[in-house]
Amino acid sequence: MTILSVYNNNPLIDGRQSDRAMLVRRGTQILLHEMRHAVLPELPLASGRRADLITLSEKGEIWIIEIKTSIEDFRVDRKWPEYRQHCDRLFFATHKDVPLDIFPEECGLFLSDGYGAHMLREAPEHRLPPATRKAVTLSFSRAAAQRLLMAEWANGKPFDVDEI
């Protein structure tokens, strides 16, 4: 599978994710949208890591969701504890073919089928310091605005904000 598609003209898709990861992402995004969270995929963090999904709730709470599509994917990736320094709650999202008992109890858990998701376990809260919250929120808002601009330019016509 090609890592980066040269034919992709959608600036919101970077081509690094597997089809299975995109399926998990889509279902999880649908649920988070229903929960009234603003959701951004693939946000670079100050630590140099990149959050698979990061959300901002109506109350200003920041969640990070790490997507895992296999046992091996979970076992080889040991960077996930570092995400805690950038969010109030940390979750994993996966699909039905991954055993749920591999995911740590100290993180929340979503199960996605691509058409929606279920929160199987709430994540414990660990509130961010105010300066970190401000930095993450600013990064989130700047990335969202930039992506909206890029999508508008790729589309060739302006977005109606009321339709978003």
C-alpha positions as MATLAB code, in Angstrom:
seq = 'MTILSVYNNNPLIDGRQSDRAMLVRRGTQILLHEMRHAVLPELPLASGRRADLITLSEKGEIWIIEIKTSIEDFRVDRKWPEYRQHCDRLFFATHKDVPLDIFPEECGLFLSDGYGAHMLREAPEHRLPPATRKAVTLSFSRAAAQRLLMAEWANGKPFDVDEI';
ca = [
       0.000    0.000    0.000;
       1.304    3.416   -0.937;
       2.068    5.635    2.028;
       1.099    8.830    0.231;
      -1.280    9.031   -2.699;
      -0.189   11.413   -5.432;
      -3.779   11.483   -6.736;
      -5.396   12.716   -3.539;
      -6.820   16.192   -3.997;
      -8.496   16.318   -0.588;
      -6.312   18.362    1.781;
      -8.081   16.803    4.762;
      -6.737   13.305    4.015;
      -2.981   12.790    4.213;
      -2.822    9.141    3.067;
      -0.861    7.744    6.044;
      -3.748    5.837    7.617;
      -4.875    2.340    6.653;
      -8.385    1.731    5.393;
      -9.181    0.012    8.706;
      -7.902    3.012   10.709;
     -10.007    5.349    8.569;
     -13.055    3.162    9.243;
     -12.470    3.351   13.014;
     -11.812    7.077   12.752;
     -15.006    7.742   10.809;
     -17.286    5.896   13.223;
     -15.629    7.530   16.216;
     -15.919   10.973   14.638;
     -19.635   10.407   14.042;
     -20.210    9.573   17.711;
     -18.085   12.487   18.921;
     -19.987   14.842   16.627;
     -23.252   13.533   18.103;
     -21.753   14.253   21.552;
     -21.257   17.858   20.371;
     -17.461   17.719   20.314;
     -15.440   19.607   17.724;
     -13.140   16.962   16.229;
      -9.815   17.244   14.414;
      -7.820   14.325   13.061;
      -4.018   14.169   12.993;
      -3.178   17.236   15.067;
       0.558   17.737   15.731;
       1.283   18.255   19.431;
       3.972   20.344   21.115;
       5.793   17.134   22.130;
       6.335   16.239   18.481;
       3.669   13.518   18.580;
       0.489   13.629   16.524;
      -2.958   12.878   17.958;
      -5.053   10.540   15.792;
      -8.152   12.445   16.946;
      -8.385   15.407   19.285;
     -11.656   16.931   20.412;
     -12.866   20.021   22.156;
     -16.120   19.655   24.097;
     -18.701   22.385   24.629;
     -17.253   22.839   28.125;
     -13.719   23.226   26.766;
     -12.549   19.756   27.792;
      -9.826   18.311   25.545;
      -9.886   14.624   24.638;
      -7.337   12.642   22.633;
      -8.350    9.398   20.963;
      -5.623    6.994   19.840;
      -6.766    4.612   17.094;
      -5.553    1.012   17.208;
      -6.502   -1.499   14.523;
      -4.734   -4.654   15.711;
      -3.007   -6.260   18.680;
       0.338   -5.656   16.991;
      -0.529   -1.994   16.380;
      -1.142   -1.581   20.106;
       1.903   -3.556   21.254;
       4.483   -1.791   19.080;
       3.215    1.704   19.857;
       4.347    2.729   23.329;
       4.074    6.497   22.826;
       0.442    6.753   23.904;
       1.172    7.633   27.600;
       2.807   10.856   26.337;
      -0.562   12.048   25.036;
      -1.774   12.577   28.613;
       0.225   15.794   28.869;
      -1.945   17.285   26.086;
      -5.488   16.312   27.134;
      -8.002   16.092   29.962;
      -9.049   12.566   28.977;
      -7.300    9.880   26.926;
      -9.155    7.199   24.954;
      -8.463    4.362   22.559;
     -10.708    3.575   19.597;
     -10.774    0.227   17.853;
     -13.015   -2.209   15.957;
     -14.668   -5.563   16.704;
     -11.741   -7.731   15.558;
      -9.367   -6.397   18.243;
      -9.643   -7.933   21.737;
     -10.797   -5.195   24.092;
      -8.891   -6.544   27.095;
      -5.531   -5.378   25.657;
      -6.410   -1.732   26.308;
      -5.388   -0.242   29.669;
      -8.122    0.387   32.228;
      -6.776    3.895   32.916;
      -7.921    4.990   29.438;
     -11.361    5.301   27.938;
     -12.420    3.028   25.081;
     -14.525    3.416   21.934;
     -15.666    0.594   19.672;
     -16.317    1.719   16.092;
     -17.804    0.041   13.029;
     -17.286    2.928   10.620;
     -20.923    4.032   10.770;
     -20.874    5.005   14.408;
     -19.256    4.024   17.666;
     -20.014    3.229   21.287;
     -18.144    4.483   24.305;
     -17.441    1.286   26.199;
     -15.460    2.934   28.963;
     -15.237    6.550   30.130;
     -11.720    7.927   30.540;
     -10.662    9.259   33.918;
     -10.178   13.000   34.053;
      -6.757   14.536   34.590;
      -7.210   18.286   34.113;
      -4.631   20.154   32.094;
      -2.751   23.087   33.606;
      -4.212   26.390   32.320;
      -1.167   27.300   30.202;
      -1.196   23.886   28.502;
      -4.948   24.106   27.915;
      -4.504   27.486   26.262;
      -1.665   26.227   24.050;
      -3.561   23.101   22.932;
      -6.770   25.071   22.328;
      -4.887   27.662   20.263;
      -3.191   24.931   18.223;
      -6.561   23.219   17.709;
      -8.286   26.405   16.538;
      -5.462   27.482   14.211;
      -5.271   24.018   12.614;
      -9.056   23.904   12.173;
      -9.117   27.338   10.532;
      -6.212   26.465    8.246;
      -7.815   23.171    7.195;
     -11.108   24.893    6.476;
      -9.287   27.383    4.261;
      -7.419   24.584    2.442;
     -10.668   22.654    1.911;
     -12.353   25.780    0.579;
      -9.523   26.398   -1.859;
      -9.534   22.752   -3.004;
     -13.302   22.878   -3.466;
     -13.218   26.112   -5.424;
     -16.203   27.646   -3.667;
     -16.731   29.185   -0.232;
     -18.325   27.250    2.608;
     -21.569   28.340    4.192;
     -20.697   28.341    7.899;
     -24.312   27.477    8.809;
     -23.954   24.136    6.977;
     -20.907   22.974    8.951;
];
